[in-house]
XYZ file of C-alpha atoms in Angstrom:
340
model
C 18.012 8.251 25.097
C 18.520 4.760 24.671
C 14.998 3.536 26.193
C 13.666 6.055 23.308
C 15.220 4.371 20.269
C 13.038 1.477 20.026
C 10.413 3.635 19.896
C 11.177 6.186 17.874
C 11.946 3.168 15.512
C 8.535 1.581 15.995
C 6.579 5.215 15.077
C 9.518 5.441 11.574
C 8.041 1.263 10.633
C 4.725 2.622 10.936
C 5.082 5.536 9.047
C 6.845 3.679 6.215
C 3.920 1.275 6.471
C 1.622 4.263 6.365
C 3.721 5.813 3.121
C 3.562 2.866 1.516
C 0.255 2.246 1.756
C -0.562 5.339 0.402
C 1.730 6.011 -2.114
C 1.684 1.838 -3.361
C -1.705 1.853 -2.576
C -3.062 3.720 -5.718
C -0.970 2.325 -8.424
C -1.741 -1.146 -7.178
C -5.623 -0.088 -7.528
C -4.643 1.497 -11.047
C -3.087 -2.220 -11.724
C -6.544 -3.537 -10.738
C -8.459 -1.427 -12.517
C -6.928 -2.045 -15.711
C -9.387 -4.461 -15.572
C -12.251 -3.488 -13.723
C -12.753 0.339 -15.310
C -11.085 0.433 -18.257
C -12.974 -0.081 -21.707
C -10.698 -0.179 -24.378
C -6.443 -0.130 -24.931
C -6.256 3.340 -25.222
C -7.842 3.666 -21.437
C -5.449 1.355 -19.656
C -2.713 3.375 -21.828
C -4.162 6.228 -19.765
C -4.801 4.295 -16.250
C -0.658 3.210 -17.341
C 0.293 6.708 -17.976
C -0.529 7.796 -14.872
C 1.497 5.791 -12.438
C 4.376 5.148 -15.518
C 6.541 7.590 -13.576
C 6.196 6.420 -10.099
C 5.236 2.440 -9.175
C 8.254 1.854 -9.051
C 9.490 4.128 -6.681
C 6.626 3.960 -4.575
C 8.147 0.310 -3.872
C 10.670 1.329 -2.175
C 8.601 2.258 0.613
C 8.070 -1.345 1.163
C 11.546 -2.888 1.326
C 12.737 0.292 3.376
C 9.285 -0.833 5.715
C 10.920 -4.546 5.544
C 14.750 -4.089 5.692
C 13.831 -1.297 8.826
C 11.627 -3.919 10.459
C 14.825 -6.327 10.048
C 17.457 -3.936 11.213
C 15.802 -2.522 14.096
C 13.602 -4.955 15.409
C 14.918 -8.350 13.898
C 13.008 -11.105 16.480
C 9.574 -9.550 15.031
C 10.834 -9.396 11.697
C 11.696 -13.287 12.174
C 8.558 -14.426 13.338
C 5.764 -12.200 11.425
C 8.075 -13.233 8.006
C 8.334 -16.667 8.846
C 4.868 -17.707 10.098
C 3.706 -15.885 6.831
C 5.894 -17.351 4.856
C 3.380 -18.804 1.698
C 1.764 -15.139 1.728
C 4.635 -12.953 1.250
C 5.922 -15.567 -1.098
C 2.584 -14.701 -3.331
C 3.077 -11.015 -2.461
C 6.931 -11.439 -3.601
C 5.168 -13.049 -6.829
C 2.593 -10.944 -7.895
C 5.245 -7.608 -7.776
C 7.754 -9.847 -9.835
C 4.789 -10.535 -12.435
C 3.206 -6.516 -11.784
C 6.717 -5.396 -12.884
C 7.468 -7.461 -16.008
C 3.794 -6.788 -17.361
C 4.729 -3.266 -17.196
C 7.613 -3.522 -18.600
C 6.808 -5.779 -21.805
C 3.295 -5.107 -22.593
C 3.339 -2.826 -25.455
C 6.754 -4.689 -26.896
C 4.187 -6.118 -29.727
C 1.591 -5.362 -31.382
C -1.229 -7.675 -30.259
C -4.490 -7.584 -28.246
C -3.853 -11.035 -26.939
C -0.208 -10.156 -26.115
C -1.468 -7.109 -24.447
C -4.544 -9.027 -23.044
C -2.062 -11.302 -21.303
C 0.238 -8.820 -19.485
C -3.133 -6.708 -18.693
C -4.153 -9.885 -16.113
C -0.637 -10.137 -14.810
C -0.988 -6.307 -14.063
C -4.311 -6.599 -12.378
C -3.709 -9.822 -10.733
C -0.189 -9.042 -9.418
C -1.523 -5.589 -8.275
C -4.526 -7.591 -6.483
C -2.257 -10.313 -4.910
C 0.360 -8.168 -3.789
C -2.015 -5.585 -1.752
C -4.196 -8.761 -0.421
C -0.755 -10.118 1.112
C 0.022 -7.060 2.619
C -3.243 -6.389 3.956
C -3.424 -9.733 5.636
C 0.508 -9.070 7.075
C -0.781 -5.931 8.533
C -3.751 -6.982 10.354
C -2.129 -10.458 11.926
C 0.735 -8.223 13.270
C -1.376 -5.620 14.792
C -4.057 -8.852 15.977
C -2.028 -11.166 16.545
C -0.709 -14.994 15.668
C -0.408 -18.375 17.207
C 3.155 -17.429 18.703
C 5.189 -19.474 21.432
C 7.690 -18.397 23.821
C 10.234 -18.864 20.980
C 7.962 -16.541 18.976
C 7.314 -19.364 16.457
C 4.732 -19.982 15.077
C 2.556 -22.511 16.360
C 0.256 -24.758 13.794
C 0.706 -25.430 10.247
C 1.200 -23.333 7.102
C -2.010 -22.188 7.292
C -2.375 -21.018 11.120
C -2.500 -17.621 9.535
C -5.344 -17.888 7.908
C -7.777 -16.706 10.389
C -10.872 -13.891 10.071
C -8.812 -10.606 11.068
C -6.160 -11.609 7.832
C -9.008 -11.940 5.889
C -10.870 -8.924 7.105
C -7.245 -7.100 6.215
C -6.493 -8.422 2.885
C -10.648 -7.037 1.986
C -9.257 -3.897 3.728
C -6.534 -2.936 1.542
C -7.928 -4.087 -1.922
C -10.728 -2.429 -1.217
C -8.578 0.775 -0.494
C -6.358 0.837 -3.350
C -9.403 0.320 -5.488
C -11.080 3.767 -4.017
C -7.353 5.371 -3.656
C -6.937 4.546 -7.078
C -10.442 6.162 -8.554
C -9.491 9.196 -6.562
C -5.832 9.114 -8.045
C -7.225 8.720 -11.774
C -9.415 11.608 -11.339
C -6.758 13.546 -10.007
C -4.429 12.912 -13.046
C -6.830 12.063 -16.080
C -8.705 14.437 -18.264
C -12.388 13.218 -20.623
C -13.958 10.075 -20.284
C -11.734 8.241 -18.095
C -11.858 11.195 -15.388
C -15.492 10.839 -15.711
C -15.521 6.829 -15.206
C -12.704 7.395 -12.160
C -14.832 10.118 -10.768
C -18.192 8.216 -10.718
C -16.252 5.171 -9.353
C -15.030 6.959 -6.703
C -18.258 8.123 -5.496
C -20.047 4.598 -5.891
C -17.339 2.902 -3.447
C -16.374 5.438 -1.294
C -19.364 4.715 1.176
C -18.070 0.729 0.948
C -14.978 0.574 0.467
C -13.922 1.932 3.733
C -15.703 -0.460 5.717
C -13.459 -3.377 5.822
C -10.945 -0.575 7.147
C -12.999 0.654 9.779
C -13.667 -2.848 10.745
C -10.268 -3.550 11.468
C -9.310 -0.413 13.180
C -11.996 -1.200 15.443
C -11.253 -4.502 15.722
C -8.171 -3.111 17.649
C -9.762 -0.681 19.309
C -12.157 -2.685 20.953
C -9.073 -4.976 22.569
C -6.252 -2.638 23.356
C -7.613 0.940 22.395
C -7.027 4.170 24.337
C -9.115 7.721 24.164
C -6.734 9.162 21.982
C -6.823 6.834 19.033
C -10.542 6.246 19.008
C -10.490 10.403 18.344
C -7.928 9.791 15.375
C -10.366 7.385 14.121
C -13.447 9.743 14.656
C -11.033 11.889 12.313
C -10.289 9.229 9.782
C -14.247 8.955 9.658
C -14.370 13.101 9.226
C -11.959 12.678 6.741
C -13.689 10.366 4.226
C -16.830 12.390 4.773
C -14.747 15.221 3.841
C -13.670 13.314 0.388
C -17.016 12.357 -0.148
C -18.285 16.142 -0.476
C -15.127 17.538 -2.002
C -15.651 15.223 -4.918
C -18.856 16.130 -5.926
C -17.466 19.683 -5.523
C -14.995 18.626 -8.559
C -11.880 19.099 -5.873
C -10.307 16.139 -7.154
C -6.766 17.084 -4.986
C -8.774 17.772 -1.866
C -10.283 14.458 -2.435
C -7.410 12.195 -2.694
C -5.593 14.528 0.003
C -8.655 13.751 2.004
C -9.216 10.100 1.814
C -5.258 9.307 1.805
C -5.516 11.298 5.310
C -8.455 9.426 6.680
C -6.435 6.151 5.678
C -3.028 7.265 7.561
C -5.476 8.298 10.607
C -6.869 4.522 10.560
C -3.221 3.294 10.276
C -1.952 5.875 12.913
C -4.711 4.759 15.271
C -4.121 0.981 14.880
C -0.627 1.028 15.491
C -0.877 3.595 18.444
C -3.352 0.664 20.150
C -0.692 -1.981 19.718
C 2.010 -0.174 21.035
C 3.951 -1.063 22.604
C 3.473 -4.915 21.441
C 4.894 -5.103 17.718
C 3.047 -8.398 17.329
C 0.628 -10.115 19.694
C 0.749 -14.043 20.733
C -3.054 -15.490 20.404
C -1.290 -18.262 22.671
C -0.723 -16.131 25.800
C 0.177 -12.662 26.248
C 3.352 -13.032 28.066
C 4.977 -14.367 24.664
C 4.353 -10.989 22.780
C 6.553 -9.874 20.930
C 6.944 -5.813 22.143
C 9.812 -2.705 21.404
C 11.467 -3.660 24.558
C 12.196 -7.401 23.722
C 11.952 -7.461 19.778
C 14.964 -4.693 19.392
C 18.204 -4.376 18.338
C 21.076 -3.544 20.390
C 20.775 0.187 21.272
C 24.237 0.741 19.068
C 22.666 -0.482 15.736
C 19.368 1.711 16.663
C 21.719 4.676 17.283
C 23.781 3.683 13.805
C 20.524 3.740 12.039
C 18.914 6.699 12.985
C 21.946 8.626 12.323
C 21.339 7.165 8.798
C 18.213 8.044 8.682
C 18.261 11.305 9.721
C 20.347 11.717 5.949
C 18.930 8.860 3.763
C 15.000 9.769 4.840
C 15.190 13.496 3.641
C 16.927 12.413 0.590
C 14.134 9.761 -0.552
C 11.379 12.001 0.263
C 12.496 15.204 -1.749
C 13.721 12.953 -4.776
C 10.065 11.648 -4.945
C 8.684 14.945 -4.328
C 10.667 16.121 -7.509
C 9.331 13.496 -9.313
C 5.827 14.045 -8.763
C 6.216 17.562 -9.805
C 7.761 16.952 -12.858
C 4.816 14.349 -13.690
C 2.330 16.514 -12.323
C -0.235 16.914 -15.886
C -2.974 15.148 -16.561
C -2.803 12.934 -19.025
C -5.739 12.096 -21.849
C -6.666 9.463 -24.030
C -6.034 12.311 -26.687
C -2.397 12.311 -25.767
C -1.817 8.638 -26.395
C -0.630 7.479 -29.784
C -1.730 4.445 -31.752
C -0.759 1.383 -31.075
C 2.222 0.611 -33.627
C 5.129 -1.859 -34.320
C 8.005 -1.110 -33.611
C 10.930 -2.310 -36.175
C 13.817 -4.226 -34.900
C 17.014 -2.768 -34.892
């Protein structure tokens, strides 16, 4: 039972990294398209509207993704976090900046005031799922790691084509999740725009994606997960037609599950390496040697087995409740609003 806890642990950090992506990943491509889609202040009051509820419980699934990555397998948590130190420093950056703009953007009544927080939105949204993208691929591709697993190089030794090829991969993503999340939840024009978007980037935007699940294929792949990515491919093919059907759910349900198929297939190549050495494969960093103590995994899945359940039927709930579309009909003027 012990020899299983590692990696039971290393399939719950991949599924929180799968969760987040897809949950994160359309209200960080709602944050970009506030400036990319959106014509006027009443449409990113809509494109706002929609994820209002939510961003910020969709975070969680990334510090529960870090602080399980910490607790469970604490040497890879050491070296992927400190050799990408300067990126998840942006990353930690652009969410601070994301989260204020939401917050204080309609406290006055001013285009340039809302202008302002509108590029903090979009950048911070952009920044943030670059960052994570490029984390992502360099621990499933590996870094320059010694037998210490430090990093070997300067601050910029991560800054090679398969973080690159990542960060493209998950912008790209969120942009596409995001069209097919709008559509979902918007009604009039803004459907329309979100819906046509959609469509146009679909066949692109996956690409990137692709790329870098057969990047990983190619090196450590196995028969099974080059099937799950034959799925993934099914899957956006799937979205594709379903949208021009006007199944807007069937479409995000589609392309989210062609995303967690790419996701599920990269990470079921690696495995069981957590995060490859570029140096020489004996200093990988792998389940066996990365892990805690088989009392703190025991402690935490015990935890887990309450907390888990708990998280995912509160956010459940709160989907439901926030489960109408919303229309640039239903959005008041812009007003002041009198000091008390």
């Amino acid at each position: 039972m012990t020899e299983a806890l590692p990696t039971l642990w290393f399939v719950l950090i991949a599924v929180l990294w799968a969760g987040y992506l897809f949950l994160e990943g359309f209200d960080l491509g709602v944050g970009m398209l506030m400036k990319l889609m959106a014509r006027n202040d009443t449409q990113r009051r809509v494109l706002l509207n929609t994820v209002g509820p939510v961003w910020d419980g969709n975070e969680v699934w990334l510090v529960t993704a870090v602080g399980a990555m910490f607790a469970a397998f604490p040497h890879w948590y050491a070296s992927l976090l400190s050799a990408l130190y300067l990126p998840f420093l942006l990353v930690l950056l652009g969410l601070i900046f994301r989260a204020v703009a939401f917050e204080w953007r309609g406290k006055r009544n001013s285009d340039a005031w809302r202008n302002r927080w509108d590029w903090a939105i979009a950048l911070g949204s952009f920044i943030a799922a670059a960052g994570i993208g490029a984390a992502l691929a360099l621990t499933t591709t590996g870094l320059p790691l010694d037998a210490n697993g430090d990093r070997v190089g300067g601050p910029f030794a991560w800054a090679t084509a398969p973080a690159l090829l990542g960060a493209a991969a998950v912008v790209l993503f969120c942009l596409v999740h995001a069209a097919a999340f709008v559509a979902l939840k918007t009604e009039g024009g803004v459907r329309g725009q979100a819906d046509r978007l959609f469509r146009r980037l679909l066949p692109v935007a996956m690409i990137p994606f692709l790329g870098w699940a057969l990047l990983v294929q190619l090196t450590t792949g196995s028969v099974v997960t080059w099937l799950v990515v034959v799925l993934a491919v099914a899957a956006f093919s799937a979205s594709y037609r379903w949208s021009l059907a006007g199944r807007d759910g069937r479409a995000f349900a589609a392309l989210g599950t062609g995303m967690l198929a790419l996701v599920g297939s990269i990470f079921g190549a690696v495995f069981p390496v957590v995060l490859p050495s570029t140096l020489d494969a004996a200093f990988d960093l792998t389940v066996a040697n990365a892990s805690s103590s088989p009392y703190t995994l025991g402690l935490m899945s015990i935890v887990a087995c309450f907390g888990v359940p708990l998280v995912l039927a509160y956010q459940a709930w709160t989907y439901w409740v926030f489960r109408r579309r919303v229309s640039e009909a239903s959005i008041p003027a812009a007003h002041d609003v009198p000091a008390l």
